PDB file of C-alpha atoms in Angstrom:
ATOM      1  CA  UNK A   9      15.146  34.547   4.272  1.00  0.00           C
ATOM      2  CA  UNK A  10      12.928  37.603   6.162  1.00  0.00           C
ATOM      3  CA  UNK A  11       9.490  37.115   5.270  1.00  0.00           C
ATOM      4  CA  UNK A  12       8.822  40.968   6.586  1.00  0.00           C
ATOM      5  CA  UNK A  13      11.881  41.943   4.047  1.00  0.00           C
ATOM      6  CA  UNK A  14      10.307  39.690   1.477  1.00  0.00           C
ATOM      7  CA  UNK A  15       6.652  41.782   2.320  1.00  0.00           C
ATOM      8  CA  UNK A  16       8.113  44.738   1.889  1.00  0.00           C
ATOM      9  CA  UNK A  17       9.637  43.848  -1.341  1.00  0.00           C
ATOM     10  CA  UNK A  18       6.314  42.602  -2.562  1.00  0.00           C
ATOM     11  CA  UNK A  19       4.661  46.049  -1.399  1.00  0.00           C
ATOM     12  CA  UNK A  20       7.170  48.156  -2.825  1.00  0.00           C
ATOM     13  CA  UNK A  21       6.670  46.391  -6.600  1.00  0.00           C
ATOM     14  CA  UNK A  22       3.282  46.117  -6.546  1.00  0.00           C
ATOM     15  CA  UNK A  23       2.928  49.952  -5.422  1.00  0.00           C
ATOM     16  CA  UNK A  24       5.262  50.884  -8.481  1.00  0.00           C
ATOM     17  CA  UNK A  25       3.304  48.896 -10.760  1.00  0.00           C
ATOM     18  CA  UNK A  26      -0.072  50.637  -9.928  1.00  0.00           C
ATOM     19  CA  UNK A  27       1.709  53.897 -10.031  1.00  0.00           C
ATOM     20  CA  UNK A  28       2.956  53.175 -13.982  1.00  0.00           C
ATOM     21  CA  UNK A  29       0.361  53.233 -16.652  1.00  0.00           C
ATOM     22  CA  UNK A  30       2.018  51.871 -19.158  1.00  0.00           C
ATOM     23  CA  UNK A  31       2.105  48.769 -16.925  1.00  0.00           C
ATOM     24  CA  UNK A  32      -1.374  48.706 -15.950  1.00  0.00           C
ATOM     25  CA  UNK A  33      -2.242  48.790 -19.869  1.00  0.00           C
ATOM     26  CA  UNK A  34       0.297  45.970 -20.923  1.00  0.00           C
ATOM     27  CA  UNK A  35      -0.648  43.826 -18.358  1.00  0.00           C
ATOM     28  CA  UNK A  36      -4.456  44.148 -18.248  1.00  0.00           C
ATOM     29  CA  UNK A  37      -5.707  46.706 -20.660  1.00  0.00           C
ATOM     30  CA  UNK A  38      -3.895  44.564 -23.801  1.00  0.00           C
ATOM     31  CA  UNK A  39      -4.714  40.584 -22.951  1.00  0.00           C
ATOM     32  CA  UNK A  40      -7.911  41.763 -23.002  1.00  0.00           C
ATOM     33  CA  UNK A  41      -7.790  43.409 -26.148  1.00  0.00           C
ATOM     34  CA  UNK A  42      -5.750  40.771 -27.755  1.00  0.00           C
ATOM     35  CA  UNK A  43      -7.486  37.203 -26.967  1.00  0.00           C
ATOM     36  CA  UNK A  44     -10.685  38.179 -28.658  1.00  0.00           C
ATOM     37  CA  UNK A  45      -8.594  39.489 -31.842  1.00  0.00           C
ATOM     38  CA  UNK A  46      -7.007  36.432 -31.776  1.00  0.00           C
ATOM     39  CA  UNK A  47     -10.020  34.283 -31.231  1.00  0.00           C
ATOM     40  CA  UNK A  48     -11.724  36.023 -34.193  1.00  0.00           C
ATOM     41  CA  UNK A  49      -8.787  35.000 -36.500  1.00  0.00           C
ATOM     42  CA  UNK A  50      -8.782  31.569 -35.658  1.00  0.00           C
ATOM     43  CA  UNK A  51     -12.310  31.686 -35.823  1.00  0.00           C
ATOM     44  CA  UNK A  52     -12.185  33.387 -39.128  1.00  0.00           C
ATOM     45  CA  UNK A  53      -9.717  30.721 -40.587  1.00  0.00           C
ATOM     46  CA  UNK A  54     -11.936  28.020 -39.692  1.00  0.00           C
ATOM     47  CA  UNK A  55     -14.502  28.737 -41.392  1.00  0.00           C
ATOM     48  CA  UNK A  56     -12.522  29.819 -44.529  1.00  0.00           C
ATOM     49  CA  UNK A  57     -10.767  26.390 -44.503  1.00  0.00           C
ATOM     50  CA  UNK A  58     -13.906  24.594 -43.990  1.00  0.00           C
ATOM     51  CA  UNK A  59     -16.970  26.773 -45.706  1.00  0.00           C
ATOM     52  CA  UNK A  60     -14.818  29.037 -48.754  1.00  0.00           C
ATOM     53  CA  UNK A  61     -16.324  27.514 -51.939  1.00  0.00           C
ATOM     54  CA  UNK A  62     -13.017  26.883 -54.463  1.00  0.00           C
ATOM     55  CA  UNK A  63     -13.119  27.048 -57.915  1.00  0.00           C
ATOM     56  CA  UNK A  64     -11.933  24.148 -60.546  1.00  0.00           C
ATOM     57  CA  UNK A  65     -11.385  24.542 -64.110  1.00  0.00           C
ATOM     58  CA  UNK A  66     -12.247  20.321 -65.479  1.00  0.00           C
ATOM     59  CA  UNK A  67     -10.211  20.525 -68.853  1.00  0.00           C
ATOM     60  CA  UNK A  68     -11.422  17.285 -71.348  1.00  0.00           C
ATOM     61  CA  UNK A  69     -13.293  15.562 -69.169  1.00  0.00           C
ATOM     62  CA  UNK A  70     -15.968  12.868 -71.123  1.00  0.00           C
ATOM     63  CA  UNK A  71     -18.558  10.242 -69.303  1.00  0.00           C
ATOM     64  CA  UNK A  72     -17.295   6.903 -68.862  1.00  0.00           C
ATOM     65  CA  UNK A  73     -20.101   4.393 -69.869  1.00  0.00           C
ATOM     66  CA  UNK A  74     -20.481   2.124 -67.350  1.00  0.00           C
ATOM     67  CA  UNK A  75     -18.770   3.995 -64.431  1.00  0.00           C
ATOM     68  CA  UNK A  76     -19.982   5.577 -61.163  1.00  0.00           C
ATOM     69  CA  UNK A  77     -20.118   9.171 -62.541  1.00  0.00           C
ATOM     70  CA  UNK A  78     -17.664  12.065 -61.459  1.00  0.00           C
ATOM     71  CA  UNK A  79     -19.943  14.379 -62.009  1.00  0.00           C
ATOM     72  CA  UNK A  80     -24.016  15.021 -62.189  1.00  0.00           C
ATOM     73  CA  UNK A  81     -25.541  18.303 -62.891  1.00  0.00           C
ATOM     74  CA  UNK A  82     -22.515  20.413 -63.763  1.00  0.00           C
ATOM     75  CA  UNK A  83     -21.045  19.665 -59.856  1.00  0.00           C
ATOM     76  CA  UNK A  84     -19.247  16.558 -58.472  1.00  0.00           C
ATOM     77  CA  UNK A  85     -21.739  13.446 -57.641  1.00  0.00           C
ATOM     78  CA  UNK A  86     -22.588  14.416 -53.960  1.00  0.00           C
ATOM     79  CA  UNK A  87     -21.805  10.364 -53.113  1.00  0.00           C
ATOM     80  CA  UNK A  88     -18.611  10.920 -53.763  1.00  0.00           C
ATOM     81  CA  UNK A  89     -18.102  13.332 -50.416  1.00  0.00           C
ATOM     82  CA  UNK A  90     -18.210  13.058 -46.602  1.00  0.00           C
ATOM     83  CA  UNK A  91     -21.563  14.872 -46.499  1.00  0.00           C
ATOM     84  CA  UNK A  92     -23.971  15.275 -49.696  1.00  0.00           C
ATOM     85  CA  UNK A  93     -24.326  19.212 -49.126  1.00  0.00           C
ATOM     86  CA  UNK A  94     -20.336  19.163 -49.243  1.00  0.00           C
ATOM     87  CA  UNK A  95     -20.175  19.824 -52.992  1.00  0.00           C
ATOM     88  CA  UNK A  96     -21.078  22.964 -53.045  1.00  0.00           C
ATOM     89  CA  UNK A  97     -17.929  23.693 -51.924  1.00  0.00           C
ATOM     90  CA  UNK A  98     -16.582  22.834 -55.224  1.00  0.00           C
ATOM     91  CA  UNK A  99     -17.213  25.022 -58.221  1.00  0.00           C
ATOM     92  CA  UNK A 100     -16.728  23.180 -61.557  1.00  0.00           C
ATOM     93  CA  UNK A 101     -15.759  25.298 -64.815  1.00  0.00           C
ATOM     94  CA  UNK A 102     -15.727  23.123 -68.088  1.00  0.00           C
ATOM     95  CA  UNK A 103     -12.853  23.831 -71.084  1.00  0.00           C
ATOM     96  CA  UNK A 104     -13.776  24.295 -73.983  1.00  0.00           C
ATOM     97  CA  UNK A 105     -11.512  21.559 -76.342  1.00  0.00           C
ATOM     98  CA  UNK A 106     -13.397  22.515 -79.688  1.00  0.00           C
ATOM     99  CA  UNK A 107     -14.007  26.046 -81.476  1.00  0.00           C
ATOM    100  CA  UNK A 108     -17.936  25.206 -81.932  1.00  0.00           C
ATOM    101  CA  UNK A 109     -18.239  23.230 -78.897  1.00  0.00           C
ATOM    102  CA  UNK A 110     -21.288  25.002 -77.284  1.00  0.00           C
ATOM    103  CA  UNK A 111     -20.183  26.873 -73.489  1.00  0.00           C
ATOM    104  CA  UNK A 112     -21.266  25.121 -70.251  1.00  0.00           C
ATOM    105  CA  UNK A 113     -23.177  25.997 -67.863  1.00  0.00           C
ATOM    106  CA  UNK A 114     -21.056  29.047 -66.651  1.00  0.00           C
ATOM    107  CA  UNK A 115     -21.622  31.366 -70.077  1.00  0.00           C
ATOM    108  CA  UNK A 116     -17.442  31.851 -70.210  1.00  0.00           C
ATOM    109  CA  UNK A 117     -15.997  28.743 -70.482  1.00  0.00           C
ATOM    110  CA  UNK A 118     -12.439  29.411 -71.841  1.00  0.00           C
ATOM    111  CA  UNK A 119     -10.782  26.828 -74.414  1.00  0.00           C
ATOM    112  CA  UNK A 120      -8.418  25.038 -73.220  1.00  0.00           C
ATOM    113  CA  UNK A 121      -7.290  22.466 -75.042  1.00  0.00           C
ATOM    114  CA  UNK A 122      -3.868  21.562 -73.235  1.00  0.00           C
ATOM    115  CA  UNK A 123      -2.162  21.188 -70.049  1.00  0.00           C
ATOM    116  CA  UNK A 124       0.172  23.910 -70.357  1.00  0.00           C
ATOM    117  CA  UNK A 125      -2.635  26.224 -70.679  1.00  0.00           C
ATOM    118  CA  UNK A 126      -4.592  24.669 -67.791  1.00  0.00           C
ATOM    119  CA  UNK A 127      -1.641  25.727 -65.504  1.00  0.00           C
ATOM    120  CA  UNK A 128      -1.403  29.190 -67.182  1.00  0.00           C
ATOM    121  CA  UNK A 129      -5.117  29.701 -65.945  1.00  0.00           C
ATOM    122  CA  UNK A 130      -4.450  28.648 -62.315  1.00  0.00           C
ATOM    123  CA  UNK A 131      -1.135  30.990 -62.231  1.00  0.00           C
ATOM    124  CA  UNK A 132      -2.857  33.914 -63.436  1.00  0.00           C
ATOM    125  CA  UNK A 133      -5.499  33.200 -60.503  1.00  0.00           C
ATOM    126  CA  UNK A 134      -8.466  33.030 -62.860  1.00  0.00           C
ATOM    127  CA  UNK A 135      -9.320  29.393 -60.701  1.00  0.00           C
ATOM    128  CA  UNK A 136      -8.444  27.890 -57.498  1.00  0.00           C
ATOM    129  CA  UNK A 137      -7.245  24.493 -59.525  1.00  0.00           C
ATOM    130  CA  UNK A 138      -7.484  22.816 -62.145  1.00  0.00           C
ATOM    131  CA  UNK A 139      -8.731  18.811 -63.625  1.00  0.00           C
ATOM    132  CA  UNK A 140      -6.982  17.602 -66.438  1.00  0.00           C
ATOM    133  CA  UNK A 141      -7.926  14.447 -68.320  1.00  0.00           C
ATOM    134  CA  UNK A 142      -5.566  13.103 -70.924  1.00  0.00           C
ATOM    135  CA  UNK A 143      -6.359  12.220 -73.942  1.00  0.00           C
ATOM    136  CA  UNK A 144      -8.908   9.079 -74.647  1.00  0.00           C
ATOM    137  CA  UNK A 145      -9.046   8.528 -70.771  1.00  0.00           C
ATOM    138  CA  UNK A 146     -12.708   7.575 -70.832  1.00  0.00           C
ATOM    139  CA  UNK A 147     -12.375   5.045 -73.779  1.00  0.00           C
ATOM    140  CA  UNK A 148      -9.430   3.819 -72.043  1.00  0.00           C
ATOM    141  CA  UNK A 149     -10.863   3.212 -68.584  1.00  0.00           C
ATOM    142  CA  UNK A 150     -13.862   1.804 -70.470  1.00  0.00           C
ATOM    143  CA  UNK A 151     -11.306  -0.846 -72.351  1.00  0.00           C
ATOM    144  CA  UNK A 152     -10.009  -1.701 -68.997  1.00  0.00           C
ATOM    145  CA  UNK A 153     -13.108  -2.663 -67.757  1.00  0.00           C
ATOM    146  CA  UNK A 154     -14.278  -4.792 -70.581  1.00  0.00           C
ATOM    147  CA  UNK A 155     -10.593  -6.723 -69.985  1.00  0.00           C
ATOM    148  CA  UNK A 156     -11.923  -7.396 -66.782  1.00  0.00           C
ATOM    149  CA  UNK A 157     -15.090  -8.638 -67.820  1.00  0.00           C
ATOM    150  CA  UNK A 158     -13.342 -10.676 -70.500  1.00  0.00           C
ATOM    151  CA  UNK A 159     -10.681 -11.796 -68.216  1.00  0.00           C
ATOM    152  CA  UNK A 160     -13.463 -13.381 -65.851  1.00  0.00           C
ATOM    153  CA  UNK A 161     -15.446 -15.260 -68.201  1.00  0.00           C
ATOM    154  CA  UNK A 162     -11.984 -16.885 -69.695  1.00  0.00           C
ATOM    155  CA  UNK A 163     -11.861 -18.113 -66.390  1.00  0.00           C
ATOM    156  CA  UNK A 164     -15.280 -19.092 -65.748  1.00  0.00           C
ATOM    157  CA  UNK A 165     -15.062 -21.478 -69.167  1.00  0.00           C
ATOM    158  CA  UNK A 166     -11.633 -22.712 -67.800  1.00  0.00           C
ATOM    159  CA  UNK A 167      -9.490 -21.146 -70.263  1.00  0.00           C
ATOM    160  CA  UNK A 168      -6.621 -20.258 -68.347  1.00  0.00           C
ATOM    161  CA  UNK A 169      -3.174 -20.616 -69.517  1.00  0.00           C
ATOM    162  CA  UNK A 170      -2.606 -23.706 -67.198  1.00  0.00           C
ATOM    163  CA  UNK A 171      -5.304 -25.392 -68.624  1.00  0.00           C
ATOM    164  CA  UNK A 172      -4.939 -24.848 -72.035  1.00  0.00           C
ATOM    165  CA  UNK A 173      -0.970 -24.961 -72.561  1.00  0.00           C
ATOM    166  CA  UNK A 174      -1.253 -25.399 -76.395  1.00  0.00           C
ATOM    167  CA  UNK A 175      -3.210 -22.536 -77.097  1.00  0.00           C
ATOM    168  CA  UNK A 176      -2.244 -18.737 -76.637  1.00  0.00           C
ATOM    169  CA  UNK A 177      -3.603 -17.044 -73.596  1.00  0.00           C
ATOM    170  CA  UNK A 178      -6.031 -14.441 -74.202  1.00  0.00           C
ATOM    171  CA  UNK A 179      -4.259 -11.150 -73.834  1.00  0.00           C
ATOM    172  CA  UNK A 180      -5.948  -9.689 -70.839  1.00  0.00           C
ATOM    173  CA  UNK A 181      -5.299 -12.871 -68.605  1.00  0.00           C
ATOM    174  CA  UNK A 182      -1.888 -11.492 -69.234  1.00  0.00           C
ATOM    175  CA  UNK A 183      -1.681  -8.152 -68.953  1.00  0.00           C
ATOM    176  CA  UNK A 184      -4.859  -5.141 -68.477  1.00  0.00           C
ATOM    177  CA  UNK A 185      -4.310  -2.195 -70.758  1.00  0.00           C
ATOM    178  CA  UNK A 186      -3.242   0.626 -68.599  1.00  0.00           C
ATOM    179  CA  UNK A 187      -4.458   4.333 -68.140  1.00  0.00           C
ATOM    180  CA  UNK A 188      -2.921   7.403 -68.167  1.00  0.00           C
ATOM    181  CA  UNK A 189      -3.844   9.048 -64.748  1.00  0.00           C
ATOM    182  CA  UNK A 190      -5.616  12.364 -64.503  1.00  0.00           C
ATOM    183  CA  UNK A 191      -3.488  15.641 -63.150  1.00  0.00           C
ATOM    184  CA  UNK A 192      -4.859  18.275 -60.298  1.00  0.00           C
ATOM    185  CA  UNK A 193      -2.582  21.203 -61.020  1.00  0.00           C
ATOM    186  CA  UNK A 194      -2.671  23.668 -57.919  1.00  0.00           C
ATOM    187  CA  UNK A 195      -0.074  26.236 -56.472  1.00  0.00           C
ATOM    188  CA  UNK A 196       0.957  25.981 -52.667  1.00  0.00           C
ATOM    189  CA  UNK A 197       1.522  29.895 -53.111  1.00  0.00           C
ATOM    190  CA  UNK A 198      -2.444  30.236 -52.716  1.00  0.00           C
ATOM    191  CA  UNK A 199      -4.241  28.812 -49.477  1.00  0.00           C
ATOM    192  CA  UNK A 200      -7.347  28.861 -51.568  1.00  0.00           C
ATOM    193  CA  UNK A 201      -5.507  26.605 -54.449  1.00  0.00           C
ATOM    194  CA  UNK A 202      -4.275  24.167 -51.554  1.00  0.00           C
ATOM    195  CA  UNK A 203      -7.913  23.761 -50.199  1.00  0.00           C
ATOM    196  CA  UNK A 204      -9.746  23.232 -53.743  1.00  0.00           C
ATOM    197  CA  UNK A 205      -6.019  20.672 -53.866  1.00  0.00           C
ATOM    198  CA  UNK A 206      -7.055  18.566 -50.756  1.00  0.00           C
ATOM    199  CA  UNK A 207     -10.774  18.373 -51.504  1.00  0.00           C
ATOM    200  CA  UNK A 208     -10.470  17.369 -55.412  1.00  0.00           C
ATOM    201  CA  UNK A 209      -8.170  14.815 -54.240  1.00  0.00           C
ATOM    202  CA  UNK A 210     -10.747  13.583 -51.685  1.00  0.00           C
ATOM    203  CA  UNK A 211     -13.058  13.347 -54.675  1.00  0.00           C
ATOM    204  CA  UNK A 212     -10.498  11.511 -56.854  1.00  0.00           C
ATOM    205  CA  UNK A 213      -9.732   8.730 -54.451  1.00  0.00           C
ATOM    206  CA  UNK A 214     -13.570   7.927 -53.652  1.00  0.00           C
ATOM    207  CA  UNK A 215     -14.393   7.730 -57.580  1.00  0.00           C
ATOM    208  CA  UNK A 216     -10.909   5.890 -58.075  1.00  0.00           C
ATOM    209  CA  UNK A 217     -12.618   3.396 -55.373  1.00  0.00           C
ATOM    210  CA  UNK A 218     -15.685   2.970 -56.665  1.00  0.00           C
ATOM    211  CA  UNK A 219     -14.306   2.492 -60.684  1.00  0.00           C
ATOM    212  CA  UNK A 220     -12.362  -0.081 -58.271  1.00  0.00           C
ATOM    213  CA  UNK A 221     -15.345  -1.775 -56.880  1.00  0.00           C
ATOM    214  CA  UNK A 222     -17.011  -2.048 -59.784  1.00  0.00           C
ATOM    215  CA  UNK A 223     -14.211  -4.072 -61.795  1.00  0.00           C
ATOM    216  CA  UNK A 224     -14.442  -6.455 -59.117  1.00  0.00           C
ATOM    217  CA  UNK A 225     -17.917  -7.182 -59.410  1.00  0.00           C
ATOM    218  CA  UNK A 226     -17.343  -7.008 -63.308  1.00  0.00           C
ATOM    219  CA  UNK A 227     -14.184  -9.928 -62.846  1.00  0.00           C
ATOM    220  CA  UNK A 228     -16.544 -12.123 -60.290  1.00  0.00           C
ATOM    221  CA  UNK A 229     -14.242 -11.483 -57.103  1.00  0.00           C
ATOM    222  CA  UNK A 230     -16.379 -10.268 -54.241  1.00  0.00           C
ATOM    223  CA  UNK A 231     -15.430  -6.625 -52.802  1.00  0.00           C
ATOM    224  CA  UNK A 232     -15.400  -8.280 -48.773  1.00  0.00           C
ATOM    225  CA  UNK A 233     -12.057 -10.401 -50.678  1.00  0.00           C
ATOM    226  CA  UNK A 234     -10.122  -7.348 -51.139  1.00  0.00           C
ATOM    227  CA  UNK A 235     -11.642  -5.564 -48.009  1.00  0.00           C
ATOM    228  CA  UNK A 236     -12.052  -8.306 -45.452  1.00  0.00           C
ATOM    229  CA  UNK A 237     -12.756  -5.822 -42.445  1.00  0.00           C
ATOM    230  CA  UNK A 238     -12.911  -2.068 -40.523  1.00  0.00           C
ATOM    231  CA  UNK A 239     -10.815  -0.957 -38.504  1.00  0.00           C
ATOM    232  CA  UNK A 240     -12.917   0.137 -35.377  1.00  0.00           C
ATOM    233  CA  UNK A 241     -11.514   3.686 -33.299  1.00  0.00           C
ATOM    234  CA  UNK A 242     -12.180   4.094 -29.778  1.00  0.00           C
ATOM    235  CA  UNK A 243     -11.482   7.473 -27.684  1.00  0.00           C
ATOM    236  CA  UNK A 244     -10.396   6.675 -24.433  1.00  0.00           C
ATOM    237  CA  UNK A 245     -10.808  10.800 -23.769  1.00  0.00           C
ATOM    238  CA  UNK A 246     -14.400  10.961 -24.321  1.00  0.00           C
ATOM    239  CA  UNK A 247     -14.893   8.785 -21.978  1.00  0.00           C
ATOM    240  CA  UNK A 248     -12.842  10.021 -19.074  1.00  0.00           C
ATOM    241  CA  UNK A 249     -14.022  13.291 -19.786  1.00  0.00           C
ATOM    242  CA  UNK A 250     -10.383  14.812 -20.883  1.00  0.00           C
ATOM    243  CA  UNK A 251     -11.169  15.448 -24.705  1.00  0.00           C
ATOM    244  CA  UNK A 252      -9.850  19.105 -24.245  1.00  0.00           C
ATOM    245  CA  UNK A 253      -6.636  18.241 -22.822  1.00  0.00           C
ATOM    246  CA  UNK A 254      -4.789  18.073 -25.803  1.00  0.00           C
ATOM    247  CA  UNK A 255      -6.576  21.705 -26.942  1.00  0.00           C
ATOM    248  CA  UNK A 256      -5.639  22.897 -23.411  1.00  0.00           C
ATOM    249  CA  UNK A 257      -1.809  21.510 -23.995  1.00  0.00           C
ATOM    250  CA  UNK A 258      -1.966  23.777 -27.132  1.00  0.00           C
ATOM    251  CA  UNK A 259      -3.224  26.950 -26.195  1.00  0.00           C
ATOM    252  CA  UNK A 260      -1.970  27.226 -22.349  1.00  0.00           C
ATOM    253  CA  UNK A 261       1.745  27.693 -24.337  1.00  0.00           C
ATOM    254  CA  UNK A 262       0.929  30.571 -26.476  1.00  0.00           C
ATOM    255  CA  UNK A 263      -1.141  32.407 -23.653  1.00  0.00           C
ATOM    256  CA  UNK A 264       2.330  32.397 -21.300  1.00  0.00           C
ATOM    257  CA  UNK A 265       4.018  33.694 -24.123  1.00  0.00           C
ATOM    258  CA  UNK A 266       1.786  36.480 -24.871  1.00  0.00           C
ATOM    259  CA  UNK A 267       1.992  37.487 -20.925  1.00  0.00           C
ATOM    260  CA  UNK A 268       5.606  37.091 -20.764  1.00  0.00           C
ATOM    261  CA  UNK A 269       5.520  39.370 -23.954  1.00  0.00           C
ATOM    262  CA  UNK A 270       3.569  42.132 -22.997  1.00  0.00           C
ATOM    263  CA  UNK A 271       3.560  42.017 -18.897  1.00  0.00           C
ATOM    264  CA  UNK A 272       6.268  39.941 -17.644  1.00  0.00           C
ATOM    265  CA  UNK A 273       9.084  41.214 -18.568  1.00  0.00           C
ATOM    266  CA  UNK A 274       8.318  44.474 -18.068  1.00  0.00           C
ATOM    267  CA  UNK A 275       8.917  44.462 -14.148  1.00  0.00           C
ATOM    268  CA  UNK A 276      11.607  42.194 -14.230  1.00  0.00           C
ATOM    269  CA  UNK A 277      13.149  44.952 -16.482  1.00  0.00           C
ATOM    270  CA  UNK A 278      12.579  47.818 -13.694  1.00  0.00           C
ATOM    271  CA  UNK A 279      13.632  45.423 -10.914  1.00  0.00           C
ATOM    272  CA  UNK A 280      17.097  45.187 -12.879  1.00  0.00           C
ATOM    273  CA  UNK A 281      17.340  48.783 -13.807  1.00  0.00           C
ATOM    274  CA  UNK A 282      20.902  50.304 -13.244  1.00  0.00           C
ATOM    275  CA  UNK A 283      21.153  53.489 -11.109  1.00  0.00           C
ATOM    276  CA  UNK A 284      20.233  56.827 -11.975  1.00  0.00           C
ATOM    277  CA  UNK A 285      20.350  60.241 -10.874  1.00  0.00           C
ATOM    278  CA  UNK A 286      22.346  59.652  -7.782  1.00  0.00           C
ATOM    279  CA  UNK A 287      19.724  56.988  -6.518  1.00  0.00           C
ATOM    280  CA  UNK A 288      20.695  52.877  -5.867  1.00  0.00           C
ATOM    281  CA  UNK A 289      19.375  50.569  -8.655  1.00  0.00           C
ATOM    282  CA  UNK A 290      16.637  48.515  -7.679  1.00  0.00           C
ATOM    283  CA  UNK A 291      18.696  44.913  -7.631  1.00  0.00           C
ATOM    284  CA  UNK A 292      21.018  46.934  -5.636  1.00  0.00           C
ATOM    285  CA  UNK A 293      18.081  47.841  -2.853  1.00  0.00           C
ATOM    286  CA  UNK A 294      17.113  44.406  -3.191  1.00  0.00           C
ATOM    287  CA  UNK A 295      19.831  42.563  -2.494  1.00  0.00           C
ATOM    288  CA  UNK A 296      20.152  44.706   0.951  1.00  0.00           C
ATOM    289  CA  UNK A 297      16.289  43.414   1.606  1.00  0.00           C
ATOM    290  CA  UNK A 298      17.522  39.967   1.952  1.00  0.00           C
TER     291      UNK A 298
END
């Protein structure tokens, strides 16, 4: 290999790129203009996944008596998120189940009385999703708690079925009576509906824990007997200083394949032209170069 031929090469492209405008604007003029478009989108989606309030439509919902509450003040009970100020991003619209039931809080709560019609309301877009208790699900969950608390002074007064063989065991040492489980209806058709999805079901698991909790204390076990520890985390990146690696890893790929896209391929293309108008093609003047 000539390094002079391999100069001259080197000159010759970088003299036909400056000559070519339409070079000089994918190659320089466009990046430019594209990263901060595509910044501002990503930036945009951020905060629509993490700020966009999402409406819910809570069809037959009814207090449980002696239950952490779902909800306080027409909104979800702020302990049941992440952050307290986090349930604003949750919009609660009450059904309607009765003709003279008076409206909530919202002045046009629809009646809904079924869950057929719940899922007509999210299709037609009118809400983001949708909370549907079955029927008698509070009196049910309330029946399953006094089973516990029955359950736990049987066994404090030593009636279990071991001890006393000859008579009948009570029927919740047996079996608890069992409850028919709420249904989020969303669409995946609608980002929106998928967010106001992954943040009722949040909700739903940290009330489902708490009801949980509560039973326990209710049947006498201790809540450290069914959670014994935490699992502890510990990032080794923070502390080497290579958190943004992984971001780095992410974003380096798309930005070569934006260049290769717009300015790459572009010279390679002239370099490999064929010939024209009488004159050698550029691989052709190349290849005498070396």
């Amino acid at each position: 290999m000539n390094w002079s031929n391999l100069k001259l090469i080197v000159a010759r492209e970088v003299r036909d790129q400056m000559r070519d405008r339409r070079t000089l604007f994918m190659i320089v003029v466009l990046p430019i203009l594209l990263y901060p478009l595509l910044g501002m989108s990503f930036f945009q989606i951020s905060q629509f996944m993490s700020e966009q309030p999402t409406s819910v439509l809570i069809v037959a919902y009814e207090e449980t008596p002696h239950a952490p509450a779902l909800v306080e003040n027409q909104h979800f009970s702020p302990d049941l998120f992440g952050k307290p100020d986090q349930y604003r991003l949750l919009e609660l619209h009450f059904a309607r189940t009765e003709p003279d039931e008076p409206e909530s809080g919202d002045g046009d709560a629809p009646r809904i009385t079924t869950e057929a019609e719940a899922r007509e309301a999210v299709l037609a877009g009118r809400y983001d999703a949708a909370l549907f208790f079955p029927a008698d699900f509070s009196k049910r969950l309330a029946r399953v708690r006094r089973s516990h608390a029955d359950w736990a002074r049987n066994v404090r007064h030593g009636r279990t079925q071991e001890e006393d063989a000859d008579e009948e065991p009570p029927p919740q040492a047996t079996a608890l009576p069992t409850v028919p489980q709420p249904e989020v209806i969303y669409t995946t058709a609608n980002e929106k509906s998928q967010i106001a999805f992954a943040r009722l079901c949040k909700v739903l698991r940290r009330w489902r824990e708490k009801i949980s909790l509560e039973n326990l204390i209710v049947s006498g076990v201790p809540p450290a007997a069914v959670k014994p520890f935490e699992v502890g985390t510990s990032d080794i990146a923070k502390e080497t200083g290579t958190s943004g690696a992984a971001a780095w890893a992410k974003i380096l790929p798309v930005m070569l394949l934006i260049w290769a896209l717009t300015g790459a391929f572009y010279p390679a293309r002239r370099i490999a032209r064929p010939a024209r108008n009488g004159l050698p093609a550029n691989n052709v003047a190349a290849r005498r170069y070396w």
